[in-house]
């Protein structure tokens, strides 16, 4: 498998030339880095080239490196069922510069791109319906960027009495938590039913 992956890396190096920023083979997996403007072109090549045939889009995800100028990596995972190859394609961007959408190449990218936008704020140009996907209506910020306050916003729930959806201030239920040096959760004050049997069994075995 490693030999096949190394051959694929060498082939893509020749095929893409300067468009390939770098390629790494680790743990039997190939990762290539490209510029965001060239994402559709190179994804199309990986799909259609007879020596690649990456016809299955497994996932698109984001990775956040807040200390970088272009803080986000957008990572594409592709599979070739015919050649039994996998490849990881990485590109970089920030919150202001969109990455070209690949919905025209893989319709399944619709969900993945909306998910990356919702959770990280990564923009995709050419996406026909780039809306939030996992957070509720009116949510401000992007959860996986961790750059929003935990209080001061509203949460969405269904009210059984009013028979409709209502917005309320976020409630953090903390009264049941009792932190100490042993456990972050308050333990039971009484023995759990059945523990006395376990204690008797340990005594018969000579254990304290």
mmCIF file of the C-alpha atoms, coordinates in Angstrom:
data_MODEL
# 
_entry.id   MODEL 
# 
loop_
_atom_site.group_PDB 
_atom_site.id 
_atom_site.type_symbol 
_atom_site.label_atom_id 
_atom_site.label_alt_id 
_atom_site.label_comp_id 
_atom_site.label_asym_id 
_atom_site.label_entity_id 
_atom_site.label_seq_id 
_atom_site.pdbx_PDB_ins_code 
_atom_site.Cartn_x 
_atom_site.Cartn_y 
_atom_site.Cartn_z 
_atom_site.occupancy 
_atom_site.B_iso_or_equiv 
_atom_site.pdbx_formal_charge 
_atom_site.auth_seq_id 
_atom_site.auth_comp_id 
_atom_site.auth_asym_id 
_atom_site.auth_atom_id 
_atom_site.pdbx_PDB_model_num 
ATOM 1   C CA . UNK A 1 1   ? 0.000   0.000   0.000   1.00 0.00 ? 1   UNK A CA 1 
ATOM 2   C CA . UNK A 1 2   ? 2.804   2.444   0.864   1.00 0.00 ? 2   UNK A CA 1 
ATOM 3   C CA . UNK A 1 3   ? 4.393   1.823   -2.543  1.00 0.00 ? 3   UNK A CA 1 
ATOM 4   C CA . UNK A 1 4   ? 1.108   2.582   -4.304  1.00 0.00 ? 4   UNK A CA 1 
ATOM 5   C CA . UNK A 1 5   ? 0.625   5.767   -2.271  1.00 0.00 ? 5   UNK A CA 1 
ATOM 6   C CA . UNK A 1 6   ? 4.184   6.915   -3.042  1.00 0.00 ? 6   UNK A CA 1 
ATOM 7   C CA . UNK A 1 7   ? 3.598   6.291   -6.757  1.00 0.00 ? 7   UNK A CA 1 
ATOM 8   C CA . UNK A 1 8   ? 0.397   8.321   -6.581  1.00 0.00 ? 8   UNK A CA 1 
ATOM 9   C CA . UNK A 1 9   ? 2.233   11.167  -4.829  1.00 0.00 ? 9   UNK A CA 1 
ATOM 10  C CA . UNK A 1 10  ? 4.944   11.152  -7.516  1.00 0.00 ? 10  UNK A CA 1 
ATOM 11  C CA . UNK A 1 11  ? 2.338   11.074  -10.287 1.00 0.00 ? 11  UNK A CA 1 
ATOM 12  C CA . UNK A 1 12  ? 0.429   14.032  -8.841  1.00 0.00 ? 12  UNK A CA 1 
ATOM 13  C CA . UNK A 1 13  ? 3.681   15.929  -8.425  1.00 0.00 ? 13  UNK A CA 1 
ATOM 14  C CA . UNK A 1 14  ? 4.358   15.557  -12.145 1.00 0.00 ? 14  UNK A CA 1 
ATOM 15  C CA . UNK A 1 15  ? 0.741   16.118  -13.153 1.00 0.00 ? 15  UNK A CA 1 
ATOM 16  C CA . UNK A 1 16  ? 0.105   19.234  -11.071 1.00 0.00 ? 16  UNK A CA 1 
ATOM 17  C CA . UNK A 1 17  ? 3.559   20.809  -11.107 1.00 0.00 ? 17  UNK A CA 1 
ATOM 18  C CA . UNK A 1 18  ? 3.654   24.155  -9.249  1.00 0.00 ? 18  UNK A CA 1 
ATOM 19  C CA . UNK A 1 19  ? -0.054  23.893  -8.427  1.00 0.00 ? 19  UNK A CA 1 
ATOM 20  C CA . UNK A 1 20  ? 0.912   21.296  -5.823  1.00 0.00 ? 20  UNK A CA 1 
ATOM 21  C CA . UNK A 1 21  ? 2.296   23.209  -2.848  1.00 0.00 ? 21  UNK A CA 1 
ATOM 22  C CA . UNK A 1 22  ? 3.501   20.063  -1.099  1.00 0.00 ? 22  UNK A CA 1 
ATOM 23  C CA . UNK A 1 23  ? 2.635   16.398  -0.608  1.00 0.00 ? 23  UNK A CA 1 
ATOM 24  C CA . UNK A 1 24  ? 3.150   14.257  2.480   1.00 0.00 ? 24  UNK A CA 1 
ATOM 25  C CA . UNK A 1 25  ? 2.821   10.513  2.996   1.00 0.00 ? 25  UNK A CA 1 
ATOM 26  C CA . UNK A 1 26  ? 2.284   9.455   6.597   1.00 0.00 ? 26  UNK A CA 1 
ATOM 27  C CA . UNK A 1 27  ? 0.783   6.272   8.041   1.00 0.00 ? 27  UNK A CA 1 
ATOM 28  C CA . UNK A 1 28  ? -0.030  5.057   4.567   1.00 0.00 ? 28  UNK A CA 1 
ATOM 29  C CA . UNK A 1 29  ? -2.086  8.150   3.725   1.00 0.00 ? 29  UNK A CA 1 
ATOM 30  C CA . UNK A 1 30  ? -1.385  10.878  1.165   1.00 0.00 ? 30  UNK A CA 1 
ATOM 31  C CA . UNK A 1 31  ? -2.040  14.542  1.963   1.00 0.00 ? 31  UNK A CA 1 
ATOM 32  C CA . UNK A 1 32  ? -1.599  17.283  -0.618  1.00 0.00 ? 32  UNK A CA 1 
ATOM 33  C CA . UNK A 1 33  ? -1.798  21.069  -0.140  1.00 0.00 ? 33  UNK A CA 1 
ATOM 34  C CA . UNK A 1 34  ? -3.120  23.423  -2.810  1.00 0.00 ? 34  UNK A CA 1 
ATOM 35  C CA . UNK A 1 35  ? -4.272  27.039  -3.149  1.00 0.00 ? 35  UNK A CA 1 
ATOM 36  C CA . UNK A 1 36  ? -7.951  27.674  -2.484  1.00 0.00 ? 36  UNK A CA 1 
ATOM 37  C CA . UNK A 1 37  ? -8.511  29.211  -5.931  1.00 0.00 ? 37  UNK A CA 1 
ATOM 38  C CA . UNK A 1 38  ? -7.538  25.911  -7.542  1.00 0.00 ? 38  UNK A CA 1 
ATOM 39  C CA . UNK A 1 39  ? -9.759  23.640  -5.444  1.00 0.00 ? 39  UNK A CA 1 
ATOM 40  C CA . UNK A 1 40  ? -12.408 22.896  -8.128  1.00 0.00 ? 40  UNK A CA 1 
ATOM 41  C CA . UNK A 1 41  ? -9.808  22.318  -10.838 1.00 0.00 ? 41  UNK A CA 1 
ATOM 42  C CA . UNK A 1 42  ? -7.746  19.890  -8.803  1.00 0.00 ? 42  UNK A CA 1 
ATOM 43  C CA . UNK A 1 43  ? -10.728 18.079  -7.266  1.00 0.00 ? 43  UNK A CA 1 
ATOM 44  C CA . UNK A 1 44  ? -12.047 17.569  -10.805 1.00 0.00 ? 44  UNK A CA 1 
ATOM 45  C CA . UNK A 1 45  ? -8.687  16.162  -11.905 1.00 0.00 ? 45  UNK A CA 1 
ATOM 46  C CA . UNK A 1 46  ? -8.611  13.785  -8.936  1.00 0.00 ? 46  UNK A CA 1 
ATOM 47  C CA . UNK A 1 47  ? -12.108 12.603  -9.821  1.00 0.00 ? 47  UNK A CA 1 
ATOM 48  C CA . UNK A 1 48  ? -11.676 12.213  -13.587 1.00 0.00 ? 48  UNK A CA 1 
ATOM 49  C CA . UNK A 1 49  ? -8.036  11.211  -14.078 1.00 0.00 ? 49  UNK A CA 1 
ATOM 50  C CA . UNK A 1 50  ? -7.927  7.451   -14.864 1.00 0.00 ? 50  UNK A CA 1 
ATOM 51  C CA . UNK A 1 51  ? -4.933  6.950   -12.572 1.00 0.00 ? 51  UNK A CA 1 
ATOM 52  C CA . UNK A 1 52  ? -6.733  8.613   -9.639  1.00 0.00 ? 52  UNK A CA 1 
ATOM 53  C CA . UNK A 1 53  ? -10.489 8.004   -9.949  1.00 0.00 ? 53  UNK A CA 1 
ATOM 54  C CA . UNK A 1 54  ? -11.373 9.590   -6.609  1.00 0.00 ? 54  UNK A CA 1 
ATOM 55  C CA . UNK A 1 55  ? -15.086 9.360   -7.292  1.00 0.00 ? 55  UNK A CA 1 
ATOM 56  C CA . UNK A 1 56  ? -16.323 9.384   -3.702  1.00 0.00 ? 56  UNK A CA 1 
ATOM 57  C CA . UNK A 1 57  ? -16.325 12.466  -1.472  1.00 0.00 ? 57  UNK A CA 1 
ATOM 58  C CA . UNK A 1 58  ? -16.084 11.239  2.107   1.00 0.00 ? 58  UNK A CA 1 
ATOM 59  C CA . UNK A 1 59  ? -15.993 14.520  4.016   1.00 0.00 ? 59  UNK A CA 1 
ATOM 60  C CA . UNK A 1 60  ? -15.131 18.219  4.035   1.00 0.00 ? 60  UNK A CA 1 
ATOM 61  C CA . UNK A 1 61  ? -14.117 19.632  7.387   1.00 0.00 ? 61  UNK A CA 1 
ATOM 62  C CA . UNK A 1 62  ? -12.491 22.698  8.896   1.00 0.00 ? 62  UNK A CA 1 
ATOM 63  C CA . UNK A 1 63  ? -9.508  23.052  11.224  1.00 0.00 ? 63  UNK A CA 1 
ATOM 64  C CA . UNK A 1 64  ? -8.898  26.253  13.168  1.00 0.00 ? 64  UNK A CA 1 
ATOM 65  C CA . UNK A 1 65  ? -5.433  27.665  13.900  1.00 0.00 ? 65  UNK A CA 1 
ATOM 66  C CA . UNK A 1 66  ? -6.245  31.057  15.520  1.00 0.00 ? 66  UNK A CA 1 
ATOM 67  C CA . UNK A 1 67  ? -2.591  32.152  15.633  1.00 0.00 ? 67  UNK A CA 1 
ATOM 68  C CA . UNK A 1 68  ? -2.235  32.061  11.830  1.00 0.00 ? 68  UNK A CA 1 
ATOM 69  C CA . UNK A 1 69  ? -3.137  34.880  9.449   1.00 0.00 ? 69  UNK A CA 1 
ATOM 70  C CA . UNK A 1 70  ? -5.190  32.426  7.395   1.00 0.00 ? 70  UNK A CA 1 
ATOM 71  C CA . UNK A 1 71  ? -6.527  30.634  10.415  1.00 0.00 ? 71  UNK A CA 1 
ATOM 72  C CA . UNK A 1 72  ? -8.604  27.910  8.731   1.00 0.00 ? 72  UNK A CA 1 
ATOM 73  C CA . UNK A 1 73  ? -7.662  24.738  6.921   1.00 0.00 ? 73  UNK A CA 1 
ATOM 74  C CA . UNK A 1 74  ? -10.372 23.292  4.690   1.00 0.00 ? 74  UNK A CA 1 
ATOM 75  C CA . UNK A 1 75  ? -9.752  19.561  4.332   1.00 0.00 ? 75  UNK A CA 1 
ATOM 76  C CA . UNK A 1 76  ? -11.281 17.337  1.649   1.00 0.00 ? 76  UNK A CA 1 
ATOM 77  C CA . UNK A 1 77  ? -11.267 13.544  2.101   1.00 0.00 ? 77  UNK A CA 1 
ATOM 78  C CA . UNK A 1 78  ? -11.657 11.556  -1.106  1.00 0.00 ? 78  UNK A CA 1 
ATOM 79  C CA . UNK A 1 79  ? -11.863 7.815   -1.783  1.00 0.00 ? 79  UNK A CA 1 
ATOM 80  C CA . UNK A 1 80  ? -11.203 5.805   -4.932  1.00 0.00 ? 80  UNK A CA 1 
ATOM 81  C CA . UNK A 1 81  ? -13.199 2.551   -4.559  1.00 0.00 ? 81  UNK A CA 1 
ATOM 82  C CA . UNK A 1 82  ? -11.783 1.295   -7.882  1.00 0.00 ? 82  UNK A CA 1 
ATOM 83  C CA . UNK A 1 83  ? -8.106  1.730   -6.967  1.00 0.00 ? 83  UNK A CA 1 
ATOM 84  C CA . UNK A 1 84  ? -8.491  1.461   -3.174  1.00 0.00 ? 84  UNK A CA 1 
ATOM 85  C CA . UNK A 1 85  ? -6.795  4.819   -2.590  1.00 0.00 ? 85  UNK A CA 1 
ATOM 86  C CA . UNK A 1 86  ? -7.550  7.622   -0.186  1.00 0.00 ? 86  UNK A CA 1 
ATOM 87  C CA . UNK A 1 87  ? -6.321  11.195  -0.378  1.00 0.00 ? 87  UNK A CA 1 
ATOM 88  C CA . UNK A 1 88  ? -6.563  14.256  1.823   1.00 0.00 ? 88  UNK A CA 1 
ATOM 89  C CA . UNK A 1 89  ? -6.570  17.670  0.126   1.00 0.00 ? 89  UNK A CA 1 
ATOM 90  C CA . UNK A 1 90  ? -5.856  20.737  2.261   1.00 0.00 ? 90  UNK A CA 1 
ATOM 91  C CA . UNK A 1 91  ? -6.157  24.431  1.549   1.00 0.00 ? 91  UNK A CA 1 
ATOM 92  C CA . UNK A 1 92  ? -6.117  27.539  3.733   1.00 0.00 ? 92  UNK A CA 1 
ATOM 93  C CA . UNK A 1 93  ? -8.403  30.537  4.108   1.00 0.00 ? 93  UNK A CA 1 
ATOM 94  C CA . UNK A 1 94  ? -9.718  33.056  6.599   1.00 0.00 ? 94  UNK A CA 1 
ATOM 95  C CA . UNK A 1 95  ? -13.146 34.390  7.559   1.00 0.00 ? 95  UNK A CA 1 
ATOM 96  C CA . UNK A 1 96  ? -13.176 36.972  4.740   1.00 0.00 ? 96  UNK A CA 1 
ATOM 97  C CA . UNK A 1 97  ? -12.009 34.997  1.688   1.00 0.00 ? 97  UNK A CA 1 
ATOM 98  C CA . UNK A 1 98  ? -14.324 32.267  0.382   1.00 0.00 ? 98  UNK A CA 1 
ATOM 99  C CA . UNK A 1 99  ? -13.252 28.886  -0.928  1.00 0.00 ? 99  UNK A CA 1 
ATOM 100 C CA . UNK A 1 100 ? -14.826 27.891  -4.276  1.00 0.00 ? 100 UNK A CA 1 
ATOM 101 C CA . UNK A 1 101 ? -17.669 25.416  -3.806  1.00 0.00 ? 101 UNK A CA 1 
ATOM 102 C CA . UNK A 1 102 ? -17.403 21.939  -5.334  1.00 0.00 ? 102 UNK A CA 1 
ATOM 103 C CA . UNK A 1 103 ? -21.129 21.188  -5.359  1.00 0.00 ? 103 UNK A CA 1 
ATOM 104 C CA . UNK A 1 104 ? -20.965 21.040  -9.161  1.00 0.00 ? 104 UNK A CA 1 
ATOM 105 C CA . UNK A 1 105 ? -18.489 18.157  -8.864  1.00 0.00 ? 105 UNK A CA 1 
ATOM 106 C CA . UNK A 1 106 ? -19.906 16.395  -5.800  1.00 0.00 ? 106 UNK A CA 1 
ATOM 107 C CA . UNK A 1 107 ? -23.504 17.243  -4.811  1.00 0.00 ? 107 UNK A CA 1 
ATOM 108 C CA . UNK A 1 108 ? -22.780 15.731  -1.380  1.00 0.00 ? 108 UNK A CA 1 
ATOM 109 C CA . UNK A 1 109 ? -20.577 18.766  -0.690  1.00 0.00 ? 109 UNK A CA 1 
ATOM 110 C CA . UNK A 1 110 ? -23.744 20.761  0.003   1.00 0.00 ? 110 UNK A CA 1 
ATOM 111 C CA . UNK A 1 111 ? -24.066 19.427  3.553   1.00 0.00 ? 111 UNK A CA 1 
ATOM 112 C CA . UNK A 1 112 ? -20.347 19.514  4.334   1.00 0.00 ? 112 UNK A CA 1 
ATOM 113 C CA . UNK A 1 113 ? -19.843 23.096  3.150   1.00 0.00 ? 113 UNK A CA 1 
ATOM 114 C CA . UNK A 1 114 ? -22.862 24.345  5.087   1.00 0.00 ? 114 UNK A CA 1 
ATOM 115 C CA . UNK A 1 115 ? -21.566 22.548  8.175   1.00 0.00 ? 115 UNK A CA 1 
ATOM 116 C CA . UNK A 1 116 ? -18.134 24.193  7.869   1.00 0.00 ? 116 UNK A CA 1 
ATOM 117 C CA . UNK A 1 117 ? -19.798 27.576  7.418   1.00 0.00 ? 117 UNK A CA 1 
ATOM 118 C CA . UNK A 1 118 ? -22.069 27.098  10.423  1.00 0.00 ? 118 UNK A CA 1 
ATOM 119 C CA . UNK A 1 119 ? -19.426 25.820  12.845  1.00 0.00 ? 119 UNK A CA 1 
ATOM 120 C CA . UNK A 1 120 ? -16.379 27.831  11.697  1.00 0.00 ? 120 UNK A CA 1 
ATOM 121 C CA . UNK A 1 121 ? -17.683 30.696  9.561   1.00 0.00 ? 121 UNK A CA 1 
ATOM 122 C CA . UNK A 1 122 ? -15.804 29.448  6.471   1.00 0.00 ? 122 UNK A CA 1 
ATOM 123 C CA . UNK A 1 123 ? -17.351 30.907  3.319   1.00 0.00 ? 123 UNK A CA 1 
ATOM 124 C CA . UNK A 1 124 ? -17.834 29.011  0.040   1.00 0.00 ? 124 UNK A CA 1 
ATOM 125 C CA . UNK A 1 125 ? -18.341 30.991  -3.154  1.00 0.00 ? 125 UNK A CA 1 
ATOM 126 C CA . UNK A 1 126 ? -20.809 29.554  -5.637  1.00 0.00 ? 126 UNK A CA 1 
ATOM 127 C CA . UNK A 1 127 ? -22.757 27.632  -3.012  1.00 0.00 ? 127 UNK A CA 1 
ATOM 128 C CA . UNK A 1 128 ? -26.469 27.915  -3.896  1.00 0.00 ? 128 UNK A CA 1 
ATOM 129 C CA . UNK A 1 129 ? -27.812 27.916  -0.331  1.00 0.00 ? 129 UNK A CA 1 
ATOM 130 C CA . UNK A 1 130 ? -25.125 28.680  2.249   1.00 0.00 ? 130 UNK A CA 1 
ATOM 131 C CA . UNK A 1 131 ? -27.221 28.766  5.427   1.00 0.00 ? 131 UNK A CA 1 
ATOM 132 C CA . UNK A 1 132 ? -26.663 27.544  8.958   1.00 0.00 ? 132 UNK A CA 1 
ATOM 133 C CA . UNK A 1 133 ? -27.211 23.833  9.391   1.00 0.00 ? 133 UNK A CA 1 
ATOM 134 C CA . UNK A 1 134 ? -26.721 22.707  13.012  1.00 0.00 ? 134 UNK A CA 1 
ATOM 135 C CA . UNK A 1 135 ? -27.211 25.793  15.195  1.00 0.00 ? 135 UNK A CA 1 
ATOM 136 C CA . UNK A 1 136 ? -30.700 27.130  15.850  1.00 0.00 ? 136 UNK A CA 1 
ATOM 137 C CA . UNK A 1 137 ? -32.334 30.237  14.434  1.00 0.00 ? 137 UNK A CA 1 
ATOM 138 C CA . UNK A 1 138 ? -30.811 33.520  15.519  1.00 0.00 ? 138 UNK A CA 1 
ATOM 139 C CA . UNK A 1 139 ? -27.549 31.983  16.773  1.00 0.00 ? 139 UNK A CA 1 
ATOM 140 C CA . UNK A 1 140 ? -24.695 34.478  16.775  1.00 0.00 ? 140 UNK A CA 1 
ATOM 141 C CA . UNK A 1 141 ? -21.073 33.453  16.274  1.00 0.00 ? 141 UNK A CA 1 
ATOM 142 C CA . UNK A 1 142 ? -19.646 30.097  15.233  1.00 0.00 ? 142 UNK A CA 1 
ATOM 143 C CA . UNK A 1 143 ? -19.411 27.338  17.875  1.00 0.00 ? 143 UNK A CA 1 
ATOM 144 C CA . UNK A 1 144 ? -16.052 25.765  17.015  1.00 0.00 ? 144 UNK A CA 1 
ATOM 145 C CA . UNK A 1 145 ? -14.270 29.131  16.886  1.00 0.00 ? 145 UNK A CA 1 
ATOM 146 C CA . UNK A 1 146 ? -14.950 29.549  20.647  1.00 0.00 ? 146 UNK A CA 1 
ATOM 147 C CA . UNK A 1 147 ? -15.145 33.317  20.171  1.00 0.00 ? 147 UNK A CA 1 
ATOM 148 C CA . UNK A 1 148 ? -18.594 33.979  21.615  1.00 0.00 ? 148 UNK A CA 1 
ATOM 149 C CA . UNK A 1 149 ? -19.761 34.513  25.226  1.00 0.00 ? 149 UNK A CA 1 
ATOM 150 C CA . UNK A 1 150 ? -21.629 31.722  26.984  1.00 0.00 ? 150 UNK A CA 1 
ATOM 151 C CA . UNK A 1 151 ? -24.323 34.083  28.269  1.00 0.00 ? 151 UNK A CA 1 
ATOM 152 C CA . UNK A 1 152 ? -26.247 36.983  26.850  1.00 0.00 ? 152 UNK A CA 1 
ATOM 153 C CA . UNK A 1 153 ? -27.796 35.142  23.921  1.00 0.00 ? 153 UNK A CA 1 
ATOM 154 C CA . UNK A 1 154 ? -31.072 33.346  23.550  1.00 0.00 ? 154 UNK A CA 1 
ATOM 155 C CA . UNK A 1 155 ? -31.897 29.675  23.172  1.00 0.00 ? 155 UNK A CA 1 
ATOM 156 C CA . UNK A 1 156 ? -34.704 28.072  21.223  1.00 0.00 ? 156 UNK A CA 1 
ATOM 157 C CA . UNK A 1 157 ? -37.179 25.579  22.673  1.00 0.00 ? 157 UNK A CA 1 
ATOM 158 C CA . UNK A 1 158 ? -40.737 24.351  22.223  1.00 0.00 ? 158 UNK A CA 1 
ATOM 159 C CA . UNK A 1 159 ? -43.150 25.484  24.935  1.00 0.00 ? 159 UNK A CA 1 
ATOM 160 C CA . UNK A 1 160 ? -45.771 22.814  25.726  1.00 0.00 ? 160 UNK A CA 1 
ATOM 161 C CA . UNK A 1 161 ? -48.105 25.327  27.341  1.00 0.00 ? 161 UNK A CA 1 
ATOM 162 C CA . UNK A 1 162 ? -47.972 27.929  24.564  1.00 0.00 ? 162 UNK A CA 1 
ATOM 163 C CA . UNK A 1 163 ? -47.805 25.229  21.878  1.00 0.00 ? 163 UNK A CA 1 
ATOM 164 C CA . UNK A 1 164 ? -45.189 27.139  19.911  1.00 0.00 ? 164 UNK A CA 1 
ATOM 165 C CA . UNK A 1 165 ? -41.460 27.763  19.618  1.00 0.00 ? 165 UNK A CA 1 
ATOM 166 C CA . UNK A 1 166 ? -40.151 30.415  22.043  1.00 0.00 ? 166 UNK A CA 1 
ATOM 167 C CA . UNK A 1 167 ? -36.859 32.217  22.578  1.00 0.00 ? 167 UNK A CA 1 
ATOM 168 C CA . UNK A 1 168 ? -35.440 32.578  26.086  1.00 0.00 ? 168 UNK A CA 1 
ATOM 169 C CA . UNK A 1 169 ? -32.164 33.764  27.618  1.00 0.00 ? 169 UNK A CA 1 
ATOM 170 C CA . UNK A 1 170 ? -29.592 30.974  27.830  1.00 0.00 ? 170 UNK A CA 1 
ATOM 171 C CA . UNK A 1 171 ? -29.831 29.129  31.147  1.00 0.00 ? 171 UNK A CA 1 
ATOM 172 C CA . UNK A 1 172 ? -26.767 27.326  32.520  1.00 0.00 ? 172 UNK A CA 1 
ATOM 173 C CA . UNK A 1 173 ? -27.979 24.806  35.094  1.00 0.00 ? 173 UNK A CA 1 
ATOM 174 C CA . UNK A 1 174 ? -25.120 24.695  37.619  1.00 0.00 ? 174 UNK A CA 1 
ATOM 175 C CA . UNK A 1 175 ? -26.852 24.192  40.953  1.00 0.00 ? 175 UNK A CA 1 
ATOM 176 C CA . UNK A 1 176 ? -26.413 20.419  40.780  1.00 0.00 ? 176 UNK A CA 1 
ATOM 177 C CA . UNK A 1 177 ? -22.647 20.654  40.455  1.00 0.00 ? 177 UNK A CA 1 
ATOM 178 C CA . UNK A 1 178 ? -20.436 20.542  43.533  1.00 0.00 ? 178 UNK A CA 1 
ATOM 179 C CA . UNK A 1 179 ? -16.732 20.772  42.719  1.00 0.00 ? 179 UNK A CA 1 
ATOM 180 C CA . UNK A 1 180 ? -14.119 19.385  45.086  1.00 0.00 ? 180 UNK A CA 1 
ATOM 181 C CA . UNK A 1 181 ? -10.586 18.013  44.841  1.00 0.00 ? 181 UNK A CA 1 
ATOM 182 C CA . UNK A 1 182 ? -11.725 14.451  44.175  1.00 0.00 ? 182 UNK A CA 1 
ATOM 183 C CA . UNK A 1 183 ? -14.483 14.649  41.619  1.00 0.00 ? 183 UNK A CA 1 
ATOM 184 C CA . UNK A 1 184 ? -16.186 17.389  39.625  1.00 0.00 ? 184 UNK A CA 1 
ATOM 185 C CA . UNK A 1 185 ? -19.547 15.872  40.508  1.00 0.00 ? 185 UNK A CA 1 
ATOM 186 C CA . UNK A 1 186 ? -21.182 15.461  43.903  1.00 0.00 ? 186 UNK A CA 1 
ATOM 187 C CA . UNK A 1 187 ? -21.311 11.819  44.944  1.00 0.00 ? 187 UNK A CA 1 
ATOM 188 C CA . UNK A 1 188 ? -24.162 9.958   46.612  1.00 0.00 ? 188 UNK A CA 1 
ATOM 189 C CA . UNK A 1 189 ? -24.416 10.277  50.400  1.00 0.00 ? 189 UNK A CA 1 
ATOM 190 C CA . UNK A 1 190 ? -26.005 6.845   50.762  1.00 0.00 ? 190 UNK A CA 1 
ATOM 191 C CA . UNK A 1 191 ? -24.751 3.449   49.676  1.00 0.00 ? 191 UNK A CA 1 
ATOM 192 C CA . UNK A 1 192 ? -25.951 2.118   46.370  1.00 0.00 ? 192 UNK A CA 1 
ATOM 193 C CA . UNK A 1 193 ? -28.317 -0.849  46.893  1.00 0.00 ? 193 UNK A CA 1 
ATOM 194 C CA . UNK A 1 194 ? -26.355 -4.043  46.452  1.00 0.00 ? 194 UNK A CA 1 
ATOM 195 C CA . UNK A 1 195 ? -23.006 -2.644  47.615  1.00 0.00 ? 195 UNK A CA 1 
ATOM 196 C CA . UNK A 1 196 ? -23.301 -4.494  50.906  1.00 0.00 ? 196 UNK A CA 1 
ATOM 197 C CA . UNK A 1 197 ? -23.266 -7.787  49.000  1.00 0.00 ? 197 UNK A CA 1 
ATOM 198 C CA . UNK A 1 198 ? -20.103 -6.818  47.189  1.00 0.00 ? 198 UNK A CA 1 
ATOM 199 C CA . UNK A 1 199 ? -18.512 -5.889  50.523  1.00 0.00 ? 199 UNK A CA 1 
ATOM 200 C CA . UNK A 1 200 ? -19.402 -9.257  52.030  1.00 0.00 ? 200 UNK A CA 1 
ATOM 201 C CA . UNK A 1 201 ? -17.964 -11.068 48.999  1.00 0.00 ? 201 UNK A CA 1 
ATOM 202 C CA . UNK A 1 202 ? -14.687 -9.180  49.355  1.00 0.00 ? 202 UNK A CA 1 
ATOM 203 C CA . UNK A 1 203 ? -14.511 -10.147 53.050  1.00 0.00 ? 203 UNK A CA 1 
ATOM 204 C CA . UNK A 1 204 ? -14.953 -13.829 52.206  1.00 0.00 ? 204 UNK A CA 1 
ATOM 205 C CA . UNK A 1 205 ? -12.105 -13.565 49.697  1.00 0.00 ? 205 UNK A CA 1 
ATOM 206 C CA . UNK A 1 206 ? -9.819  -12.142 52.349  1.00 0.00 ? 206 UNK A CA 1 
ATOM 207 C CA . UNK A 1 207 ? -9.853  -8.623  50.913  1.00 0.00 ? 207 UNK A CA 1 
ATOM 208 C CA . UNK A 1 208 ? -10.406 -5.628  53.251  1.00 0.00 ? 208 UNK A CA 1 
# 
